PDB file of C-alpha atoms and ligand atoms in Angstrom:
ATOM      1  CA  MET A1082       0.257  17.826  -6.720  1.00 43.00           C
ATOM      2  CA  ASN A1083       3.339  19.572  -4.652  1.00 39.00           C
ATOM      3  CA  PRO A1084       6.466  17.727  -6.181  1.00 34.00           C
ATOM      4  CA  SER A1085       8.089  18.040  -2.903  1.00 38.00           C
ATOM      5  CA  ALA A1086       6.092  15.035  -1.743  1.00 39.00           C
ATOM      6  CA  PRO A1087       6.762  12.008  -3.787  1.00 38.00           C
ATOM      7  CA  GLN A1088      10.472  11.800  -4.757  1.00 39.00           C
ATOM      8  CA  PRO A1089      10.988  11.829  -8.428  1.00 33.00           C
ATOM      9  CA  ALA A1090      10.761   8.526 -10.413  1.00 36.00           C
ATOM     10  CA  THR A1091      14.249   7.502 -11.893  1.00 30.00           C
ATOM     11  CA  HIS A1092      12.437   6.801 -15.321  1.00 31.00           C
ATOM     12  CA  PRO A1093      10.087   8.052 -17.555  1.00 29.00           C
ATOM     13  CA  HIS A1094       6.555   7.375 -16.076  1.00 30.00           C
ATOM     14  CA  PHE A1095       3.071   7.709 -17.805  1.00 30.00           C
ATOM     15  CA  SER A1096       0.266   8.431 -15.274  1.00 30.00           C
ATOM     16  CA  LEU A1097      -3.574   7.846 -15.542  1.00 32.00           C
ATOM     17  CA  LEU A1098      -6.620   8.291 -13.661  1.00 32.00           C
ATOM     18  CA  HIS A1099      -8.129   5.138 -12.618  1.00 34.00           C
ATOM     19  CA  GLN A1100     -10.268   2.956 -10.286  1.00 47.00           C
ATOM     20  CA  GLY A1101      -7.505   1.849  -8.123  1.00 50.00           C
ATOM     21  CA  LEU A1102      -6.842  -1.955  -7.381  1.00 58.00           C
ATOM     22  CA  ASN A1103      -9.654  -3.304  -9.386  1.00 59.00           C
ATOM     23  CA  SER A1104      -8.292  -1.923 -12.553  1.00 57.00           C
ATOM     24  CA  LEU A1105      -4.912  -3.169 -11.948  1.00 62.00           C
ATOM     25  CA  LEU A1106      -6.016  -6.715 -11.082  1.00 62.00           C
ATOM     26  CA  CYS A1107      -7.413  -6.827 -14.610  1.00 57.00           C
ATOM     27  CA  LEU A1108      -3.705  -7.566 -15.889  1.00 56.00           C
ATOM     28  CA  HIS A1109      -4.500 -11.101 -15.392  1.00 53.00           C
ATOM     29  CA  PRO A1110      -1.602 -12.662 -14.162  1.00 52.00           C
ATOM     30  CA  CYS A1111      -2.143 -16.190 -12.075  1.00 54.00           C
ATOM     31  CA  GLY A1112      -1.136 -17.366  -8.745  1.00 59.00           C
ATOM     32  CA  HIS A1113       0.078 -14.526  -6.421  1.00 64.00           C
ATOM     33  CA  CYS A1114       1.054 -13.748  -2.844  1.00 64.00           C
ATOM     34  CA  VAL A1115       0.009 -11.115  -0.471  1.00 72.00           C
ATOM     35  CA  GLY A1116       1.376  -9.863   2.735  1.00 70.00           C
ATOM     36  CA  SER A1117      -0.477 -10.750   5.576  1.00 73.00           C
ATOM     37  CA  PRO A1118      -1.776  -8.699   7.743  1.00 76.00           C
ATOM     38  CA  THR A1119      -2.754  -6.580   5.348  1.00 82.00           C
ATOM     39  CA  TYR A1120      -5.428  -3.842   4.228  1.00 81.00           C
ATOM     40  CA  PHE A1121      -8.471  -5.848   4.939  1.00 80.00           C
ATOM     41  CA  LEU A1122     -10.541  -5.500   1.665  1.00 81.00           C
ATOM     42  CA  ALA A1123      -7.353  -6.235  -0.510  1.00 80.00           C
ATOM     43  CA  PRO A1124      -7.556 -10.148  -0.426  1.00 78.00           C
ATOM     44  CA  SER A1125     -11.319 -10.354  -1.006  1.00 79.00           C
ATOM     45  CA  MET A1126     -10.543  -7.850  -4.086  1.00 77.00           C
ATOM     46  CA  ILE A1127      -7.852 -10.226  -5.119  1.00 76.00           C
ATOM     47  CA  GLU A1128      -9.629 -13.470  -4.641  1.00 77.00           C
ATOM     48  CA  GLU A1129     -12.999 -11.855  -6.749  1.00 77.00           C
ATOM     49  CA  HIS A1130     -10.709 -11.704  -9.584  1.00 73.00           C
ATOM     50  CA  GLY A1131     -10.001 -15.266  -9.378  1.00 73.00           C
ATOM     51  CA  PHE A1132      -6.584 -15.712  -8.000  1.00 76.00           C
ATOM     52  CA  ASN A1133      -5.320 -17.946  -5.484  1.00 76.00           C
ATOM     53  CA  MET A1134      -4.124 -16.495  -2.016  1.00 75.00           C
ATOM     54  CA  LEU A1135      -0.654 -17.326  -0.843  1.00 81.00           C
ATOM     55  CA  PRO A1136      -0.454 -15.312   2.599  1.00 84.00           C
ATOM     56  CA  VAL A1137       3.244 -13.917   3.214  1.00 88.00           C
ATOM     57  CA  PRO A1138       3.821 -12.750   6.888  1.00 87.00           C
ATOM     58  CA  MET A1139       4.982  -9.211   7.661  1.00 87.00           C
ATOM     59  CA  THR A1140       8.470  -9.075   9.493  1.00 85.00           C
ATOM     60  CA  ARG A1141       9.327  -6.412  12.203  1.00 75.00           C
ATOM     61  CA  SER A1142      12.895  -7.483  12.748  1.00 68.00           C
ATOM     62  CA  ALA A1143      15.818  -4.837  12.068  1.00 57.00           C
ATOM     63  CA  PRO A1144      17.037  -3.537   9.892  1.00 58.00           C
ATOM     64  CA  HIS A1145      14.001  -4.603   7.565  1.00 69.00           C
ATOM     65  CA  GLN A1146      10.237  -3.765   8.191  1.00 81.00           C
ATOM     66  CA  GLY A1147       7.298  -4.798   6.028  1.00 88.00           C
ATOM     67  CA  LEU A1148       6.688  -7.496   3.898  1.00 90.00           C
ATOM     68  CA  ASP A1149       9.176 -10.828   4.674  1.00 91.00           C
ATOM     69  CA  LEU A1150      11.002 -11.187   1.854  1.00 93.00           C
ATOM     70  CA  ASP A1151      12.731 -14.415   2.546  1.00 92.00           C
ATOM     71  CA  ALA A1152       9.165 -15.915   3.382  1.00 90.00           C
ATOM     72  CA  LEU A1153       7.999 -14.594  -0.056  1.00 92.00           C
ATOM     73  CA  GLU A1154      10.916 -16.217  -2.010  1.00 93.00           C
ATOM     74  CA  MET A1155      10.247 -19.639  -0.202  1.00 91.00           C
ATOM     75  CA  ARG A1156       6.477 -19.002  -1.684  1.00 89.00           C
ATOM     76  CA  VAL A1157       7.568 -18.245  -4.836  1.00 90.00           C
ATOM     77  CA  LEU A1158      10.056 -21.079  -5.196  1.00 91.00           C
ATOM     78  CA  GLU A1159       7.445 -23.320  -3.697  1.00 89.00           C
ATOM     79  CA  ALA A1160       4.764 -22.088  -6.276  1.00 86.00           C
ATOM     80  CA  ARG A1161       7.289 -22.708  -9.168  1.00 86.00           C
ATOM     81  CA  ALA A1162       7.808 -26.262  -8.021  1.00 89.00           C
ATOM     82  CA  ASN A1163       4.278 -26.982  -7.747  1.00 85.00           C
ATOM     83  CA  GLY A1164       3.696 -25.544 -11.334  1.00 84.00           C
ATOM     84  CA  ALA A1165       1.241 -22.891  -9.818  1.00 80.00           C
ATOM     85  CA  LEU A1166       3.337 -20.095 -11.504  1.00 81.00           C
ATOM     86  CA  ALA A1167       1.931 -18.976 -14.940  1.00 78.00           C
ATOM     87  CA  SER A1168       3.899 -19.728 -18.132  1.00 80.00           C
ATOM     88  CA  ALA A1169       4.534 -17.147 -20.424  1.00 77.00           C
ATOM     89  CA  ASP A1170       2.024 -18.187 -23.018  1.00 78.00           C
ATOM     90  CA  GLU A1171      -0.437 -18.073 -20.320  1.00 77.00           C
ATOM     91  CA  ALA A1172      -0.075 -14.475 -18.983  1.00 77.00           C
ATOM     92  CA  PRO A1173       2.234 -11.680 -19.184  1.00 80.00           C
ATOM     93  CA  PHE A1174       3.391 -12.400 -15.483  1.00 85.00           C
ATOM     94  CA  SER A1175       4.007 -15.573 -13.610  1.00 86.00           C
ATOM     95  CA  GLY A1176       2.259 -14.307 -10.476  1.00 85.00           C
ATOM     96  CA  LEU A1177       1.408 -10.896  -8.506  1.00 86.00           C
ATOM     97  CA  VAL A1178       2.590  -9.572  -5.262  1.00 89.00           C
ATOM     98  CA  TYR A1179       0.386  -7.286  -3.637  1.00 89.00           C
ATOM     99  CA  CYS A1180       1.905  -4.994  -0.968  1.00 91.00           C
ATOM    100  CA  ILE A1181       1.770  -1.755   0.778  1.00 93.00           C
ATOM    101  CA  PRO A1182       5.798  -0.572   1.202  1.00 94.00           C
ATOM    102  CA  SER A1183       4.960   3.124   2.827  1.00 94.00           C
ATOM    103  CA  TYR A1184       2.917   3.315   6.132  1.00 93.00           C
ATOM    104  CA  HIS A1185       1.555  -0.080   6.020  1.00 92.00           C
ATOM    105  CA  ASN A1186      -2.313  -0.639   6.787  1.00 92.00           C
ATOM    106  CA  PRO A1187      -2.595  -1.759   9.503  1.00 91.00           C
ATOM    107  CA  THR A1188       1.003  -1.950  10.935  1.00 90.00           C
ATOM    108  CA  GLY A1189       2.472   1.342   9.818  1.00 91.00           C
ATOM    109  CA  ALA A1190       5.574  -0.278   8.641  1.00 90.00           C
ATOM    110  CA  THR A1191       7.634   1.004   5.863  1.00 92.00           C
ATOM    111  CA  MET A1192      10.078  -0.856   4.002  1.00 93.00           C
ATOM    112  CA  PRO A1193      13.717   0.152   4.001  1.00 92.00           C
ATOM    113  CA  VAL A1194      15.435   1.212   0.383  1.00 94.00           C
ATOM    114  CA  ALA A1195      17.499  -2.390   0.562  1.00 93.00           C
ATOM    115  CA  ALA A1196      14.250  -4.236   0.998  1.00 94.00           C
ATOM    116  CA  ARG A1197      12.724  -2.242  -1.945  1.00 95.00           C
ATOM    117  CA  GLU A1198      15.748  -3.079  -4.246  1.00 96.00           C
ATOM    118  CA  ARG A1199      15.619  -6.892  -3.449  1.00 95.00           C
ATOM    119  CA  LEU A1200      11.866  -6.980  -3.937  1.00 95.00           C
ATOM    120  CA  VAL A1201      12.124  -5.676  -7.612  1.00 96.00           C
ATOM    121  CA  ARG A1202      15.232  -7.807  -8.199  1.00 95.00           C
ATOM    122  CA  MET A1203      12.999 -10.756  -7.185  1.00 94.00           C
ATOM    123  CA  ALA A1204      10.109  -9.638  -9.456  1.00 93.00           C
ATOM    124  CA  ARG A1205      12.087  -9.418 -12.278  1.00 93.00           C
ATOM    125  CA  GLU A1206      14.105 -12.731 -11.615  1.00 94.00           C
ATOM    126  CA  PHE A1207      10.685 -14.584 -11.131  1.00 92.00           C
ATOM    127  CA  ASN A1208       8.635 -12.594 -13.838  1.00 90.00           C
ATOM    128  CA  LEU A1209       6.166 -11.205 -10.925  1.00 90.00           C
ATOM    129  CA  LEU A1210       4.193  -8.109 -11.130  1.00 89.00           C
ATOM    130  CA  VAL A1211       4.429  -6.133  -7.821  1.00 91.00           C
ATOM    131  CA  LEU A1212       1.285  -4.293  -7.138  1.00 90.00           C
ATOM    132  CA  SER A1213       2.628  -1.452  -5.052  1.00 93.00           C
ATOM    133  CA  ASP A1214      -0.464  -0.091  -3.143  1.00 92.00           C
ATOM    134  CA  ASP A1215       0.741   3.586  -2.344  1.00 95.00           C
ATOM    135  CA  VAL A1216      -2.278   5.316  -1.030  1.00 94.00           C
ATOM    136  CA  TYR A1217      -0.669   6.753   1.859  1.00 95.00           C
ATOM    137  CA  GLU A1218       2.531   7.863   0.221  1.00 94.00           C
ATOM    138  CA  LEU A1219       1.817  11.391   0.307  1.00 93.00           C
ATOM    139  CA  LEU A1220       0.816  11.479   3.782  1.00 94.00           C
ATOM    140  CA  HIS A1221       4.182  11.784   5.610  1.00 91.00           C
ATOM    141  CA  HIS A1222       3.464  13.763   8.992  1.00 85.00           C
ATOM    142  CA  CYS A1223       4.628  17.159   9.646  1.00 67.00           C
ATOM    143  CA  SER A1224       8.082  16.632  11.632  1.00 58.00           C
ATOM    144  CA  PRO A1225      10.688  19.101  12.923  1.00 50.00           C
ATOM    145  CA  ARG A1226      13.143  16.664  11.188  1.00 52.00           C
ATOM    146  CA  GLY A1227      11.679  17.458   7.806  1.00 49.00           C
ATOM    147  CA  PRO A1228       9.603  15.040   5.689  1.00 47.00           C
ATOM    148  CA  GLN A1229      12.345  13.631   3.551  1.00 45.00           C
ATOM    149  CA  ALA A1230      14.624  12.558   6.451  1.00 50.00           C
ATOM    150  CA  THR A1231      13.017   9.117   6.878  1.00 63.00           C
ATOM    151  CA  ARG A1232      10.852   8.500   3.638  1.00 81.00           C
ATOM    152  CA  PRO A1233      12.592   5.950   1.142  1.00 91.00           C
ATOM    153  CA  PRO A1234      11.876   6.392  -2.689  1.00 93.00           C
ATOM    154  CA  ARG A1235       8.961   4.790  -3.806  1.00 93.00           C
ATOM    155  CA  LEU A1236       8.896   1.141  -5.052  1.00 95.00           C
ATOM    156  CA  VAL A1237       8.205   2.198  -8.535  1.00 94.00           C
ATOM    157  CA  SER A1238      11.371   4.237  -8.875  1.00 93.00           C
ATOM    158  CA  PHE A1239      13.607   1.148  -8.463  1.00 94.00           C
ATOM    159  CA  ASP A1240      11.646  -0.474 -11.566  1.00 93.00           C
ATOM    160  CA  GLY A1241      14.162   1.108 -14.150  1.00 84.00           C
ATOM    161  CA  GLU A1242      15.026  -1.243 -16.729  1.00 75.00           C
ATOM    162  CA  GLY A1243      12.765  -3.373 -19.395  1.00 78.00           C
ATOM    163  CA  PRO A1244       9.360  -3.570 -19.599  1.00 82.00           C
ATOM    164  CA  GLY A1245       8.254  -2.961 -16.057  1.00 89.00           C
ATOM    165  CA  HIS A1246       7.465  -4.944 -13.081  1.00 92.00           C
ATOM    166  CA  VAL A1247       5.868  -2.787 -10.544  1.00 93.00           C
ATOM    167  CA  VAL A1248       2.835  -0.712 -10.739  1.00 91.00           C
ATOM    168  CA  SER A1249       1.899   1.888  -8.223  1.00 93.00           C
ATOM    169  CA  ASN A1250      -1.524   2.579  -7.086  1.00 90.00           C
ATOM    170  CA  GLY A1251      -2.313   5.996  -6.064  1.00 92.00           C
ATOM    171  CA  THR A1252      -5.606   7.640  -4.616  1.00 91.00           C
ATOM    172  CA  PHE A1253      -6.954  10.915  -3.914  1.00 92.00           C
ATOM    173  CA  SER A1254      -9.609   9.223  -1.495  1.00 91.00           C
ATOM    174  CA  LYS A1255      -6.943   9.557   1.182  1.00 91.00           C
ATOM    175  CA  VAL A1256      -5.869  13.016   0.476  1.00 90.00           C
ATOM    176  CA  ILE A1257      -9.301  15.156  -0.673  1.00 89.00           C
ATOM    177  CA  SER A1258     -12.203  12.720   0.888  1.00 87.00           C
ATOM    178  CA  PRO A1259     -13.104   9.323   1.450  1.00 85.00           C
ATOM    179  CA  GLY A1260     -15.147   8.249  -1.245  1.00 83.00           C
ATOM    180  CA  VAL A1261     -13.757  10.154  -4.219  1.00 85.00           C
ATOM    181  CA  ARG A1262     -12.627   6.890  -5.777  1.00 82.00           C
ATOM    182  CA  CYS A1263     -10.344   8.528  -7.950  1.00 87.00           C
ATOM    183  CA  GLY A1264      -6.674   7.895  -8.175  1.00 87.00           C
ATOM    184  CA  TRP A1265      -3.641   7.414 -10.553  1.00 88.00           C
ATOM    185  CA  ILE A1266      -1.553   4.693 -11.810  1.00 86.00           C
ATOM    186  CA  GLU A1267       2.180   5.239 -12.163  1.00 90.00           C
ATOM    187  CA  ALA A1268       4.308   2.469 -14.124  1.00 88.00           C
ATOM    188  CA  ARG A1269       6.481   1.808 -17.221  1.00 86.00           C
ATOM    189  CA  PRO A1270       5.281   2.835 -20.390  1.00 86.00           C
ATOM    190  CA  GLU A1271       4.651  -0.603 -21.703  1.00 82.00           C
ATOM    191  CA  LEU A1272       2.707  -1.702 -18.485  1.00 80.00           C
ATOM    192  CA  ILE A1273       0.406   1.340 -18.839  1.00 82.00           C
ATOM    193  CA  SER A1274      -0.652   0.730 -22.293  1.00 81.00           C
ATOM    194  CA  HIS A1275      -1.150  -2.889 -21.069  1.00 76.00           C
ATOM    195  CA  ILE A1276      -3.483  -1.696 -18.532  1.00 74.00           C
ATOM    196  CA  SER A1277      -5.210   1.063 -20.655  1.00 75.00           C
ATOM    197  CA  ARG A1278      -6.177  -1.507 -23.104  1.00 75.00           C
ATOM    198  CA  SER A1279      -8.923  -3.137 -20.620  1.00 70.00           C
ATOM    199  CA  ALA A1280     -12.281  -2.807 -21.508  1.00 70.00           C
ATOM    200  CA  ALA A1281     -13.392  -0.903 -18.369  1.00 65.00           C
ATOM    201  CA  LEU A1282     -10.896   1.810 -18.760  1.00 66.00           C
ATOM    202  CA  SER A1283     -11.421   2.253 -22.568  1.00 68.00           C
ATOM    203  CA  SER A1284     -15.100   3.106 -21.869  1.00 65.00           C
ATOM    204  CA  SER A1285     -14.521   7.062 -22.275  1.00 62.00           C
ATOM    205  CA  GLY A1286     -11.584   6.858 -19.943  1.00 58.00           C
ATOM    206  CA  GLY A1287     -13.335   4.830 -16.933  1.00 64.00           C
ATOM    207  CA  SER A1288     -16.143   5.807 -14.765  1.00 66.00           C
ATOM    208  CA  THR A1289     -14.527   8.502 -12.501  1.00 77.00           C
ATOM    209  CA  GLN A1290     -14.589  11.267 -15.429  1.00 81.00           C
ATOM    210  CA  LEU A1291     -16.720  13.860 -13.543  1.00 86.00           C
ATOM    211  CA  MET A1292     -14.875  13.449 -10.232  1.00 88.00           C
ATOM    212  CA  GLY A1293     -11.354  13.221 -12.259  1.00 87.00           C
ATOM    213  CA  SER A1294     -12.170  16.805 -13.857  1.00 89.00           C
ATOM    214  CA  LEU A1295     -12.858  18.188 -10.477  1.00 92.00           C
ATOM    215  CA  ILE A1296      -9.957  16.961  -8.874  1.00 93.00           C
ATOM    216  CA  GLY A1297      -7.899  18.209 -11.867  1.00 92.00           C
ATOM    217  CA  GLY A1298      -9.434  21.733 -11.343  1.00 95.00           C
ATOM    218  CA  ALA A1299      -8.368  21.420  -7.592  1.00 95.00           C
ATOM    219  CA  ILE A1300      -4.940  20.368  -8.739  1.00 95.00           C
ATOM    220  CA  GLU A1301      -4.541  23.472 -11.033  1.00 96.00           C
ATOM    221  CA  CYS A1302      -5.554  25.963  -8.611  1.00 97.00           C
ATOM    222  CA  GLY A1303      -3.674  24.733  -5.839  1.00 96.00           C
ATOM    223  CA  ALA A1304      -6.449  23.761  -3.814  1.00 96.00           C
ATOM    224  CA  ALA A1305      -5.504  20.126  -3.602  1.00 94.00           C
ATOM    225  CA  ASP A1306      -2.080  21.258  -2.352  1.00 94.00           C
ATOM    226  CA  GLU A1307      -3.672  22.811   0.502  1.00 95.00           C
ATOM    227  CA  MET A1308      -6.253  19.941   1.157  1.00 94.00           C
ATOM    228  CA  LEU A1309      -2.830  17.731   1.474  1.00 94.00           C
ATOM    229  CA  GLU A1310      -1.415  20.102   4.079  1.00 93.00           C
ATOM    230  CA  VAL A1311      -4.656  19.996   6.177  1.00 94.00           C
ATOM    231  CA  THR A1312      -4.655  16.199   5.935  1.00 94.00           C
ATOM    232  CA  ARG A1313      -1.044  15.674   6.914  1.00 93.00           C
ATOM    233  CA  ALA A1314      -1.726  18.139   9.846  1.00 93.00           C
ATOM    234  CA  THR A1315      -4.440  16.549  10.956  1.00 94.00           C
ATOM    235  CA  LEU A1316      -3.063  12.996  11.072  1.00 94.00           C
ATOM    236  CA  SER A1317       0.036  14.215  12.566  1.00 94.00           C
ATOM    237  CA  SER A1318      -2.035  15.830  15.529  1.00 94.00           C
ATOM    238  CA  ARG A1319      -4.120  12.639  15.660  1.00 94.00           C
ATOM    239  CA  MET A1320      -1.105  10.522  16.095  1.00 94.00           C
ATOM    240  CA  ALA A1321       0.181  12.893  18.745  1.00 94.00           C
ATOM    241  CA  ALA A1322      -2.981  12.761  20.824  1.00 94.00           C
ATOM    242  CA  ILE A1323      -2.787   8.463  20.495  1.00 94.00           C
ATOM    243  CA  THR A1324       0.794   8.829  21.665  1.00 95.00           C
ATOM    244  CA  ALA A1325      -0.016  11.138  24.567  1.00 96.00           C
ATOM    245  CA  THR A1326      -2.895   9.338  25.632  1.00 94.00           C
ATOM    246  CA  PHE A1327      -1.060   5.918  25.351  1.00 95.00           C
ATOM    247  CA  ASN A1328       1.884   7.378  27.629  1.00 96.00           C
ATOM    248  CA  ALA A1329      -0.243   8.511  30.240  1.00 96.00           C
ATOM    249  CA  ARG A1330      -3.086   5.535  30.018  1.00 93.00           C
ATOM    250  CA  ALA A1331      -1.871   2.405  28.711  1.00 93.00           C
ATOM    251  CA  PRO A1332      -1.509  -0.464  31.040  1.00 91.00           C
ATOM    252  CA  GLN A1333       1.692  -2.467  31.347  1.00 92.00           C
ATOM    253  CA  GLY A1334       2.386  -4.700  28.570  1.00 94.00           C
ATOM    254  CA  CYS A1335       0.891  -2.669  25.646  1.00 95.00           C
ATOM    255  CA  GLU A1336       3.149  -1.718  22.913  1.00 94.00           C
ATOM    256  CA  LEU A1337       2.458   1.175  20.491  1.00 94.00           C
ATOM    257  CA  THR A1338       4.038   1.776  17.024  1.00 91.00           C
ATOM    258  CA  VAL A1339       3.312   5.160  15.577  1.00 91.00           C
ATOM    259  CA  PRO A1340       4.471   5.555  12.031  1.00 91.00           C
ATOM    260  CA  SER A1341       6.178   8.897  10.520  1.00 89.00           C
ATOM    261  CA  GLY A1342       3.201   8.970   8.173  1.00 93.00           C
ATOM    262  CA  GLY A1343      -0.132   7.344   7.022  1.00 94.00           C
ATOM    263  CA  MET A1344      -3.279   6.690   9.015  1.00 94.00           C
ATOM    264  CA  CYS A1345      -2.279   3.619  11.063  1.00 94.00           C
ATOM    265  CA  ALA A1346      -0.681   3.102  14.236  1.00 94.00           C
ATOM    266  CA  TRP A1347      -0.362  -0.423  15.744  1.00 93.00           C
ATOM    267  CA  LEU A1348      -1.025  -1.309  19.006  1.00 94.00           C
ATOM    268  CA  ARG A1349      -0.185  -4.609  20.696  1.00 93.00           C
ATOM    269  CA  LEU A1350      -2.021  -5.725  23.911  1.00 95.00           C
ATOM    270  CA  PRO A1351      -0.924  -8.070  26.392  1.00 95.00           C
ATOM    271  CA  GLU A1352      -2.092 -12.034  25.857  1.00 91.00           C
ATOM    272  CA  GLN A1353      -4.760 -11.655  28.571  1.00 92.00           C
ATOM    273  CA  LEU A1354      -6.448  -8.457  26.861  1.00 93.00           C
ATOM    274  CA  ASP A1355      -9.150  -9.617  24.288  1.00 95.00           C
ATOM    275  CA  SER A1356      -8.984  -7.023  21.692  1.00 95.00           C
ATOM    276  CA  HIS A1357     -12.955  -7.323  20.809  1.00 96.00           C
ATOM    277  CA  ALA A1358     -13.917  -6.676  24.435  1.00 96.00           C
ATOM    278  CA  VAL A1359     -11.252  -3.583  24.721  1.00 95.00           C
ATOM    279  CA  LEU A1360     -13.284  -2.627  21.368  1.00 96.00           C
ATOM    280  CA  VAL A1361     -16.472  -2.682  22.886  1.00 97.00           C
ATOM    281  CA  ALA A1362     -15.237  -0.576  25.858  1.00 95.00           C
ATOM    282  CA  ALA A1363     -13.368   1.883  23.822  1.00 94.00           C
ATOM    283  CA  ARG A1364     -16.808   2.518  21.635  1.00 96.00           C
ATOM    284  CA  ARG A1365     -18.598   3.413  25.015  1.00 97.00           C
ATOM    285  CA  ARG A1366     -16.113   6.210  25.067  1.00 93.00           C
ATOM    286  CA  GLY A1367     -16.536   7.214  21.651  1.00 94.00           C
ATOM    287  CA  VAL A1368     -13.228   5.750  20.199  1.00 92.00           C
ATOM    288  CA  SER A1369     -13.043   2.869  17.745  1.00 94.00           C
ATOM    289  CA  PHE A1370     -10.152   0.907  15.989  1.00 94.00           C
ATOM    290  CA  LYS A1371     -10.093  -2.103  14.092  1.00 94.00           C
ATOM    291  CA  PRO A1372      -9.015  -5.395  15.874  1.00 94.00           C
ATOM    292  CA  GLY A1373      -6.003  -7.368  14.498  1.00 89.00           C
ATOM    293  CA  ASP A1374      -7.780 -10.279  13.826  1.00 88.00           C
ATOM    294  CA  LEU A1375      -9.761  -8.650  10.692  1.00 85.00           C
ATOM    295  CA  PHE A1376      -6.446  -8.318   8.826  1.00 82.00           C
ATOM    296  CA  ALA A1377      -5.274 -12.061   9.365  1.00 74.00           C
TER     297      ALA A1377
HETATM  298  C1  PLP B 441      -3.677   0.086   1.365  1.00 91.67           C
HETATM  299  C2  PLP B 441      -5.099   0.467   1.082  1.00 91.67           C
HETATM  300  N1  PLP B 441      -5.359   0.591  -0.213  1.00 91.67           N
HETATM  301  C3  PLP B 441      -6.608   0.873  -0.930  1.00 91.67           C
HETATM  302  C4  PLP B 441      -7.374   1.370   0.161  1.00 91.67           C
HETATM  303  C5  PLP B 441      -8.925   1.915  -0.437  1.00 91.67           C
HETATM  304  O1  PLP B 441      -8.943   3.352  -0.681  1.00 91.67           O
HETATM  305  P1  PLP B 441     -10.419   4.167  -1.501  1.00 91.67           P
HETATM  306  O2  PLP B 441     -10.696   4.867  -0.279  1.00 91.67           O
HETATM  307  O3  PLP B 441      -9.540   4.691  -2.700  1.00 91.67           O
HETATM  308  O4  PLP B 441     -10.984   2.873  -1.888  1.00 91.67           O
HETATM  309  C6  PLP B 441      -7.152   1.778   1.298  1.00 91.67           C
HETATM  310  C7  PLP B 441      -8.294   2.144   2.474  1.00 91.67           C
HETATM  311  O5  PLP B 441      -8.025   1.985   3.633  1.00 91.67           O
HETATM  312  C8  PLP B 441      -6.019   1.186   1.987  1.00 91.67           C
HETATM  313  O6  PLP B 441      -5.739   1.461   3.265  1.00 91.67           O
END
């Protein structure tokens, strides 16, 4: 892909095509934390792999946005005091943190640099594995100020020492088409070799070889770069349409947050409006959204 999109990593990484979150969860740490609200399927996937859920709230207060790291630290300390963190002979990590640092689904929030540094420091201190769901990372919108102006380096690029505590999960589903189910993992070499020992991936390189080779061809001939530009431009014009409609039509008390990348804009309704009733009315006009309680 066009290297102008992601910032270069600060240390050597390996890449690997994969089937996303499910492969990463095969790393088998136990006890974990997850940001809430979050991508609504992530908690079920995590629970299906036998983990206990410890929800951690998001914060919107300046200067920090994204996972509430004070709350996360408190959760981890509580878990440690209750003996809920795994010991070194049980698992390579004492717990797992799931987060979406950039253009979060559903809030659109992006964690600033200082928060990213702190999260990686915490991961090292408590021996946690951070699963950085970076599926929107390449989808910064076209902006007259230039895409680099507002984008912090990826979380994985702060994980520069030792065996590694951050795994970045990327997908072509958000760039090329929903349903391609093919992506990549980026992490320290030690972590990659750990992941690639899993039986699912050892089976002739996983289950997406055909799609992987088609995408490989699209990258080589430049078609993937073109698709990425089309996706960014489409998202940018949709966000502009949402903003314009909101400014022209939204009733008092509504609050709209439109991020500079990704697919999720976050609309707060006044107390008296029921989001499910609004959804029914919106669908009659050919518009749909996911009500916030789905992500709780
Ligand atoms: C944060 C996040 N991770 C993962 C996915 C799943 O992506 P895929 O379409 O590759 O299954 C989504 C889809 O909406 C998402 O928002």
